[in-house]
Every structure is written in structure tokens, then in C-alpha cells.
């Protein structure tokens, strides 16, 4: 199928993965986009990657006419730019820095989480890893969020990055995640958005986060 020049195009594998925050941000803001989901590695590595008009060809990517942006944070930020909501980048310079600070903090949790998901003895080590390695991070996030609706007090692009990780943790162990009531409410706040609800119910919504080729626990949504 030919790509549309009028829509944003998100290129990624046919899973949620690192494109998930981008798709959620666009859905939240009712920005239409077209997915280019790769299922055949040869199609990406052999054909589209060499032809991608970028100095840094990679997945995910976002195409906007002749503009091509790669690398997950840049793609997420470009998607935020297309919404026209300037507050997504921070209402002031200090908040802009705090957004990057929060991104870096959440990014530090991902390798631990992904290592757990890939562990062949996942069922045996899940609870111990969550309690010993993930819980301290959630304590800090919960303290930072406090009674605010969002981490900066208002919605920013980093909320979609944080949401992705926190939602995965809740999928992995709802009982564990329920210890942080304000983080529970935070997830529901974003999930209840009309655009997000519609996207999650659509046929185009990928149900798993990681391919079973690379993980024992795929993060499949029920």
C-alpha cells in the first residue's frame, strides 16, 4: 500500500515497543497517522533502511512529508510538536529541563524491566526483581507525582514515556503496582482519554510490547 503524503507515518516493528509512547501521544491529541509496521526484517534492513532519507536511519521513525526524524526521543518530541500544544515541552525553561530529568530517570528503569521480561526464569525471579529493583524507582516516582495530575503538574511529552513503563509494570503484576495509589490514578487518567480509548479499541492497536523472539514475557494486553 502506498504511503500517504498527507499523514504522519510512524515506522516500527509490529509491536508496541519504543513507538508506543509516540502513538499514544498522537492518539491522545487526535492527530491522525499511518503505521508502517515491519514484520519482515529484510524489508527494513534490506530495503527501507538504506533508502530512508535520514543521516541516522533507525526505528522508530516519523515521516512528515519530506521530513524524516529518527531516534525514539526525537520522534516523540516531533510528534508533540505536531500537536501544536507548546506546553508539552514545558511552560518555562526550568520545566523543560525537568522533563529531560524525568525522561532520564525513567530510562534508567527500562533496562532492568526489559532484562526481567527476557529472563528465561521470569516466573521465578519476577517478584524478587520487582520488589528489590523496581520498587525503589516507583517510590521516587510516586513521591515526585504526589497529588499532581501529571509529573510536571500538567501534561508533557515525557508523560507518555512514563506511562508506557508504568503500564507495563502494572500489566506484569497488578498486585505489585497497586501499592502506589497515585500512580494507579495517573495511569487511569491517561487511559481514560477519548483518543487513547478509541486507539486501544481499534484493530491497528498492537497488543504485545516485545516480540516473543526476544522475551519470555511479552507484555501482551488482555
PDB file of C-alpha atoms in Angstrom:
ATOM      1  CA  UNK A   1       0.000   0.000   0.000  1.00  0.00           C
ATOM      2  CA  UNK A   2       1.351   3.417  -0.974  1.00  0.00           C
ATOM      3  CA  UNK A   3       2.210   5.791   1.819  1.00  0.00           C
ATOM      4  CA  UNK A   4       0.065   8.889   2.270  1.00  0.00           C
ATOM      5  CA  UNK A   5       1.837  12.240   1.968  1.00  0.00           C
ATOM      6  CA  UNK A   6      -0.879  13.951   3.994  1.00  0.00           C
ATOM      7  CA  UNK A   7      -0.479  11.905   7.167  1.00  0.00           C
ATOM      8  CA  UNK A   8       2.336  11.407   9.589  1.00  0.00           C
ATOM      9  CA  UNK A   9       3.880   7.968   9.119  1.00  0.00           C
ATOM     10  CA  UNK A  10       5.267   6.040  12.071  1.00  0.00           C
ATOM     11  CA  UNK A  11       7.696   3.290  11.131  1.00  0.00           C
ATOM     12  CA  UNK A  12       8.371   0.475  13.590  1.00  0.00           C
ATOM     13  CA  UNK A  13       8.061  -3.261  14.129  1.00  0.00           C
ATOM     14  CA  UNK A  14       4.586  -4.723  14.580  1.00  0.00           C
ATOM     15  CA  UNK A  15       4.712  -4.419  18.355  1.00  0.00           C
ATOM     16  CA  UNK A  16       4.292  -1.558  20.826  1.00  0.00           C
ATOM     17  CA  UNK A  17       7.957  -1.175  21.767  1.00  0.00           C
ATOM     18  CA  UNK A  18       9.640   2.219  21.530  1.00  0.00           C
ATOM     19  CA  UNK A  19       6.962   3.547  19.196  1.00  0.00           C
ATOM     20  CA  UNK A  20       4.244   3.085  21.811  1.00  0.00           C
ATOM     21  CA  UNK A  21       4.653   6.479  23.542  1.00  0.00           C
ATOM     22  CA  UNK A  22       4.588   8.208  20.148  1.00  0.00           C
ATOM     23  CA  UNK A  23       1.389   6.519  19.019  1.00  0.00           C
ATOM     24  CA  UNK A  24      -0.276   7.200  22.369  1.00  0.00           C
ATOM     25  CA  UNK A  25       0.675  10.880  22.289  1.00  0.00           C
ATOM     26  CA  UNK A  26      -0.808  11.265  18.806  1.00  0.00           C
ATOM     27  CA  UNK A  27      -3.953   9.341  19.759  1.00  0.00           C
ATOM     28  CA  UNK A  28      -4.367  11.463  22.903  1.00  0.00           C
ATOM     29  CA  UNK A  29      -4.308  14.626  20.787  1.00  0.00           C
ATOM     30  CA  UNK A  30      -6.466  13.200  17.980  1.00  0.00           C
ATOM     31  CA  UNK A  31      -3.659  13.544  15.433  1.00  0.00           C
ATOM     32  CA  UNK A  32      -4.132  11.033  12.634  1.00  0.00           C
ATOM     33  CA  UNK A  33      -1.186   8.964  11.476  1.00  0.00           C
ATOM     34  CA  UNK A  34      -0.380   5.953   9.351  1.00  0.00           C
ATOM     35  CA  UNK A  35       1.578   2.972  10.671  1.00  0.00           C
ATOM     36  CA  UNK A  36       4.321   1.300   8.685  1.00  0.00           C
ATOM     37  CA  UNK A  37       4.686  -1.895  10.712  1.00  0.00           C
ATOM     38  CA  UNK A  38       7.587  -4.121   9.716  1.00  0.00           C
ATOM     39  CA  UNK A  39       7.185  -7.875  10.121  1.00  0.00           C
ATOM     40  CA  UNK A  40       9.922  -8.917   7.705  1.00  0.00           C
ATOM     41  CA  UNK A  41      13.416  -7.828   8.834  1.00  0.00           C
ATOM     42  CA  UNK A  42      14.597  -7.900   5.228  1.00  0.00           C
ATOM     43  CA  UNK A  43      12.026  -5.273   4.292  1.00  0.00           C
ATOM     44  CA  UNK A  44      13.551  -2.905   6.858  1.00  0.00           C
ATOM     45  CA  UNK A  45      17.239  -3.774   6.816  1.00  0.00           C
ATOM     46  CA  UNK A  46      17.473  -4.666   3.146  1.00  0.00           C
ATOM     47  CA  UNK A  47      15.138  -2.141   1.546  1.00  0.00           C
ATOM     48  CA  UNK A  48      13.700   0.688   3.630  1.00  0.00           C
ATOM     49  CA  UNK A  49      16.605   1.446   5.956  1.00  0.00           C
ATOM     50  CA  UNK A  50      19.118   2.074   3.131  1.00  0.00           C
ATOM     51  CA  UNK A  51      16.527   4.201   1.317  1.00  0.00           C
ATOM     52  CA  UNK A  52      15.378   6.224   4.337  1.00  0.00           C
ATOM     53  CA  UNK A  53      16.183   9.889   3.799  1.00  0.00           C
ATOM     54  CA  UNK A  54      17.925  10.358   7.139  1.00  0.00           C
ATOM     55  CA  UNK A  55      21.522  10.678   8.266  1.00  0.00           C
ATOM     56  CA  UNK A  56      20.593   8.376  11.151  1.00  0.00           C
ATOM     57  CA  UNK A  57      18.249   5.700   9.736  1.00  0.00           C
ATOM     58  CA  UNK A  58      16.683   3.758  12.571  1.00  0.00           C
ATOM     59  CA  UNK A  59      13.413   2.545  14.079  1.00  0.00           C
ATOM     60  CA  UNK A  60      11.208   4.123  15.150  1.00  0.00           C
ATOM     61  CA  UNK A  61      10.996   6.888  12.594  1.00  0.00           C
ATOM     62  CA  UNK A  62       8.410   9.528  11.829  1.00  0.00           C
ATOM     63  CA  UNK A  63       7.832  10.872   8.319  1.00  0.00           C
ATOM     64  CA  UNK A  64       6.104  14.187   7.766  1.00  0.00           C
ATOM     65  CA  UNK A  65       6.201  14.878   4.046  1.00  0.00           C
ATOM     66  CA  UNK A  66       9.897  15.266   3.220  1.00  0.00           C
ATOM     67  CA  UNK A  67      10.889  15.472   6.892  1.00  0.00           C
ATOM     68  CA  UNK A  68      12.187  12.264   8.474  1.00  0.00           C
ATOM     69  CA  UNK A  69      13.056  12.076  12.186  1.00  0.00           C
ATOM     70  CA  UNK A  70      14.582   9.032  13.901  1.00  0.00           C
ATOM     71  CA  UNK A  71      15.647   8.068  17.457  1.00  0.00           C
ATOM     72  CA  UNK A  72      12.859   7.451  19.948  1.00  0.00           C
ATOM     73  CA  UNK A  73      13.036  10.683  21.979  1.00  0.00           C
ATOM     74  CA  UNK A  74      13.333  12.883  18.899  1.00  0.00           C
ATOM     75  CA  UNK A  75      10.406  11.062  17.281  1.00  0.00           C
ATOM     76  CA  UNK A  76       8.313  11.556  20.422  1.00  0.00           C
ATOM     77  CA  UNK A  77       9.227  15.239  20.544  1.00  0.00           C
ATOM     78  CA  UNK A  78       8.415  15.743  16.867  1.00  0.00           C
ATOM     79  CA  UNK A  79       5.025  14.129  17.424  1.00  0.00           C
ATOM     80  CA  UNK A  80       4.481  16.539  20.334  1.00  0.00           C
ATOM     81  CA  UNK A  81       5.436  19.435  18.076  1.00  0.00           C
ATOM     82  CA  UNK A  82       2.752  18.432  15.564  1.00  0.00           C
ATOM     83  CA  UNK A  83       0.003  18.735  18.190  1.00  0.00           C
ATOM     84  CA  UNK A  84       0.528  22.488  18.497  1.00  0.00           C
ATOM     85  CA  UNK A  85       0.422  22.130  22.289  1.00  0.00           C
ATOM     86  CA  UNK A  86       3.524  24.074  23.336  1.00  0.00           C
ATOM     87  CA  UNK A  87       3.054  23.114  26.989  1.00  0.00           C
ATOM     88  CA  UNK A  88       4.129  19.565  26.088  1.00  0.00           C
ATOM     89  CA  UNK A  89       7.688  20.952  26.016  1.00  0.00           C
ATOM     90  CA  UNK A  90       7.362  22.785  29.330  1.00  0.00           C
ATOM     91  CA  UNK A  91       5.799  26.096  30.328  1.00  0.00           C
ATOM     92  CA  UNK A  92       9.175  27.566  31.197  1.00  0.00           C
ATOM     93  CA  UNK A  93      12.880  26.795  30.791  1.00  0.00           C
ATOM     94  CA  UNK A  94      13.225  25.084  34.170  1.00  0.00           C
ATOM     95  CA  UNK A  95      10.305  22.785  33.421  1.00  0.00           C
ATOM     96  CA  UNK A  96      11.874  21.925  30.060  1.00  0.00           C
ATOM     97  CA  UNK A  97      14.958  20.751  31.949  1.00  0.00           C
ATOM     98  CA  UNK A  98      12.808  18.837  34.456  1.00  0.00           C
ATOM     99  CA  UNK A  99      11.131  16.998  31.580  1.00  0.00           C
ATOM    100  CA  UNK A 100      14.540  15.771  30.421  1.00  0.00           C
ATOM    101  CA  UNK A 101      15.422  14.874  34.017  1.00  0.00           C
ATOM    102  CA  UNK A 102      12.309  12.722  34.338  1.00  0.00           C
ATOM    103  CA  UNK A 103      12.941  11.083  30.974  1.00  0.00           C
ATOM    104  CA  UNK A 104      16.462  10.137  32.080  1.00  0.00           C
ATOM    105  CA  UNK A 105      15.175   8.724  35.378  1.00  0.00           C
ATOM    106  CA  UNK A 106      12.502   6.580  33.712  1.00  0.00           C
ATOM    107  CA  UNK A 107      15.006   5.496  31.056  1.00  0.00           C
ATOM    108  CA  UNK A 108      17.191   4.043  33.825  1.00  0.00           C
ATOM    109  CA  UNK A 109      14.374   1.695  34.813  1.00  0.00           C
ATOM    110  CA  UNK A 110      13.838   0.251  31.342  1.00  0.00           C
ATOM    111  CA  UNK A 111      16.980  -1.957  31.167  1.00  0.00           C
ATOM    112  CA  UNK A 112      16.052  -3.557  34.498  1.00  0.00           C
ATOM    113  CA  UNK A 113      12.499  -4.139  33.368  1.00  0.00           C
ATOM    114  CA  UNK A 114      13.457  -5.468  29.940  1.00  0.00           C
ATOM    115  CA  UNK A 115      16.074  -7.750  31.478  1.00  0.00           C
ATOM    116  CA  UNK A 116      13.372  -9.202  33.695  1.00  0.00           C
ATOM    117  CA  UNK A 117      10.989  -9.654  30.756  1.00  0.00           C
ATOM    118  CA  UNK A 118      13.704 -11.502  28.819  1.00  0.00           C
ATOM    119  CA  UNK A 119      14.747 -13.735  31.719  1.00  0.00           C
ATOM    120  CA  UNK A 120      14.100 -17.394  30.915  1.00  0.00           C
ATOM    121  CA  UNK A 121      13.220 -17.947  34.563  1.00  0.00           C
ATOM    122  CA  UNK A 122      10.847 -14.992  34.573  1.00  0.00           C
ATOM    123  CA  UNK A 123       8.204 -16.588  36.793  1.00  0.00           C
ATOM    124  CA  UNK A 124      10.787 -17.470  39.448  1.00  0.00           C
ATOM    125  CA  UNK A 125      12.525 -14.109  39.602  1.00  0.00           C
ATOM    126  CA  UNK A 126       9.648 -11.710  38.843  1.00  0.00           C
ATOM    127  CA  UNK A 127       8.525 -10.858  42.364  1.00  0.00           C
ATOM    128  CA  UNK A 128      12.025 -10.575  43.799  1.00  0.00           C
ATOM    129  CA  UNK A 129      13.179  -8.312  40.971  1.00  0.00           C
ATOM    130  CA  UNK A 130      10.101  -6.107  41.193  1.00  0.00           C
ATOM    131  CA  UNK A 131      10.392  -5.686  44.949  1.00  0.00           C
ATOM    132  CA  UNK A 132      14.141  -5.226  45.142  1.00  0.00           C
ATOM    133  CA  UNK A 133      14.964  -3.346  41.937  1.00  0.00           C
ATOM    134  CA  UNK A 134      11.782  -1.731  40.599  1.00  0.00           C
ATOM    135  CA  UNK A 135      10.015  -0.697  43.819  1.00  0.00           C
ATOM    136  CA  UNK A 136      12.662   1.906  44.817  1.00  0.00           C
ATOM    137  CA  UNK A 137      12.149   3.656  41.463  1.00  0.00           C
ATOM    138  CA  UNK A 138       8.372   3.646  41.896  1.00  0.00           C
ATOM    139  CA  UNK A 139       8.720   5.067  45.398  1.00  0.00           C
ATOM    140  CA  UNK A 140      10.581   8.039  43.937  1.00  0.00           C
ATOM    141  CA  UNK A 141       8.149   8.497  41.075  1.00  0.00           C
ATOM    142  CA  UNK A 142       5.215   8.329  43.461  1.00  0.00           C
ATOM    143  CA  UNK A 143       6.799  10.942  45.718  1.00  0.00           C
ATOM    144  CA  UNK A 144       7.533  13.176  42.735  1.00  0.00           C
ATOM    145  CA  UNK A 145       3.971  12.890  41.421  1.00  0.00           C
ATOM    146  CA  UNK A 146       2.350  13.453  44.799  1.00  0.00           C
ATOM    147  CA  UNK A 147      -1.190  14.742  44.361  1.00  0.00           C
ATOM    148  CA  UNK A 148      -0.495  16.295  40.952  1.00  0.00           C
ATOM    149  CA  UNK A 149      -2.310  15.016  37.881  1.00  0.00           C
ATOM    150  CA  UNK A 150       0.927  14.772  35.888  1.00  0.00           C
ATOM    151  CA  UNK A 151       4.587  14.803  36.821  1.00  0.00           C
ATOM    152  CA  UNK A 152       5.129  18.450  35.904  1.00  0.00           C
ATOM    153  CA  UNK A 153       1.690  19.408  37.154  1.00  0.00           C
ATOM    154  CA  UNK A 154       0.430  19.452  33.563  1.00  0.00           C
ATOM    155  CA  UNK A 155       0.747  17.100  30.600  1.00  0.00           C
ATOM    156  CA  UNK A 156       4.118  16.981  28.807  1.00  0.00           C
ATOM    157  CA  UNK A 157       5.702  14.658  26.259  1.00  0.00           C
ATOM    158  CA  UNK A 158       7.524  12.731  28.976  1.00  0.00           C
ATOM    159  CA  UNK A 159       4.218  11.583  30.482  1.00  0.00           C
ATOM    160  CA  UNK A 160       3.763   9.256  27.520  1.00  0.00           C
ATOM    161  CA  UNK A 161       7.206   7.760  28.091  1.00  0.00           C
ATOM    162  CA  UNK A 162       6.481   7.322  31.814  1.00  0.00           C
ATOM    163  CA  UNK A 163       3.015   5.962  31.107  1.00  0.00           C
ATOM    164  CA  UNK A 164       4.431   3.262  28.837  1.00  0.00           C
ATOM    165  CA  UNK A 165       6.772   1.924  31.504  1.00  0.00           C
ATOM    166  CA  UNK A 166       4.294   2.182  34.365  1.00  0.00           C
ATOM    167  CA  UNK A 167       1.566   0.478  32.361  1.00  0.00           C
ATOM    168  CA  UNK A 168       3.945  -2.378  31.574  1.00  0.00           C
ATOM    169  CA  UNK A 169       4.765  -2.811  35.246  1.00  0.00           C
ATOM    170  CA  UNK A 170       1.072  -2.933  36.087  1.00  0.00           C
ATOM    171  CA  UNK A 171       0.463  -5.484  33.331  1.00  0.00           C
ATOM    172  CA  UNK A 172       3.279  -7.606  34.718  1.00  0.00           C
ATOM    173  CA  UNK A 173       1.936  -7.553  38.280  1.00  0.00           C
ATOM    174  CA  UNK A 174      -1.243  -5.605  39.096  1.00  0.00           C
ATOM    175  CA  UNK A 175      -0.934  -6.534  42.766  1.00  0.00           C
ATOM    176  CA  UNK A 176       2.583  -5.126  42.990  1.00  0.00           C
ATOM    177  CA  UNK A 177       1.692  -1.909  41.171  1.00  0.00           C
ATOM    178  CA  UNK A 178      -1.392  -1.314  43.333  1.00  0.00           C
ATOM    179  CA  UNK A 179       0.887  -0.342  46.248  1.00  0.00           C
ATOM    180  CA  UNK A 180       1.181   3.144  44.714  1.00  0.00           C
ATOM    181  CA  UNK A 181      -2.347   4.569  44.615  1.00  0.00           C
ATOM    182  CA  UNK A 182      -1.375   7.854  42.978  1.00  0.00           C
ATOM    183  CA  UNK A 183       0.473   6.040  40.199  1.00  0.00           C
ATOM    184  CA  UNK A 184      -2.654   3.923  39.648  1.00  0.00           C
ATOM    185  CA  UNK A 185      -4.736   7.080  39.222  1.00  0.00           C
ATOM    186  CA  UNK A 186      -2.093   8.521  36.916  1.00  0.00           C
ATOM    187  CA  UNK A 187      -2.419   5.594  34.502  1.00  0.00           C
ATOM    188  CA  UNK A 188      -6.196   5.762  34.513  1.00  0.00           C
ATOM    189  CA  UNK A 189      -6.068   9.495  33.829  1.00  0.00           C
ATOM    190  CA  UNK A 190      -4.280   8.920  30.529  1.00  0.00           C
ATOM    191  CA  UNK A 191      -6.093   5.688  29.639  1.00  0.00           C
ATOM    192  CA  UNK A 192      -9.487   7.395  30.009  1.00  0.00           C
ATOM    193  CA  UNK A 193      -8.685   9.968  27.311  1.00  0.00           C
ATOM    194  CA  UNK A 194     -11.163   9.541  24.424  1.00  0.00           C
ATOM    195  CA  UNK A 195      -8.468   9.384  21.759  1.00  0.00           C
ATOM    196  CA  UNK A 196      -6.453   6.788  23.681  1.00  0.00           C
ATOM    197  CA  UNK A 197      -9.578   4.728  24.380  1.00  0.00           C
ATOM    198  CA  UNK A 198     -10.505   4.722  20.698  1.00  0.00           C
ATOM    199  CA  UNK A 199      -6.988   3.766  19.626  1.00  0.00           C
ATOM    200  CA  UNK A 200      -6.754   0.905  22.109  1.00  0.00           C
ATOM    201  CA  UNK A 201     -10.056  -0.499  20.815  1.00  0.00           C
ATOM    202  CA  UNK A 202      -9.018  -0.249  17.170  1.00  0.00           C
ATOM    203  CA  UNK A 203      -7.717  -3.120  15.035  1.00  0.00           C
ATOM    204  CA  UNK A 204      -4.482  -1.238  14.381  1.00  0.00           C
ATOM    205  CA  UNK A 205      -3.501  -1.333  18.075  1.00  0.00           C
ATOM    206  CA  UNK A 206      -0.624  -3.816  18.698  1.00  0.00           C
ATOM    207  CA  UNK A 207      -1.318  -5.966  21.740  1.00  0.00           C
ATOM    208  CA  UNK A 208       2.211  -7.018  22.700  1.00  0.00           C
ATOM    209  CA  UNK A 209       5.104  -4.855  23.780  1.00  0.00           C
ATOM    210  CA  UNK A 210       8.017  -7.166  22.919  1.00  0.00           C
ATOM    211  CA  UNK A 211       8.259  -9.952  20.375  1.00  0.00           C
ATOM    212  CA  UNK A 212       8.354 -13.478  21.862  1.00  0.00           C
ATOM    213  CA  UNK A 213      11.563 -13.886  19.866  1.00  0.00           C
ATOM    214  CA  UNK A 214      13.289 -11.655  22.411  1.00  0.00           C
ATOM    215  CA  UNK A 215      11.346 -12.033  25.650  1.00  0.00           C
ATOM    216  CA  UNK A 216       9.757 -14.611  27.913  1.00  0.00           C
ATOM    217  CA  UNK A 217       7.129 -12.087  28.992  1.00  0.00           C
ATOM    218  CA  UNK A 218       5.803 -10.138  26.009  1.00  0.00           C
ATOM    219  CA  UNK A 219       3.603  -7.676  27.852  1.00  0.00           C
ATOM    220  CA  UNK A 220       0.510  -8.778  25.965  1.00  0.00           C
ATOM    221  CA  UNK A 221      -2.612  -6.793  26.784  1.00  0.00           C
ATOM    222  CA  UNK A 222      -5.720  -8.825  27.508  1.00  0.00           C
TER     223      UNK A 222
END
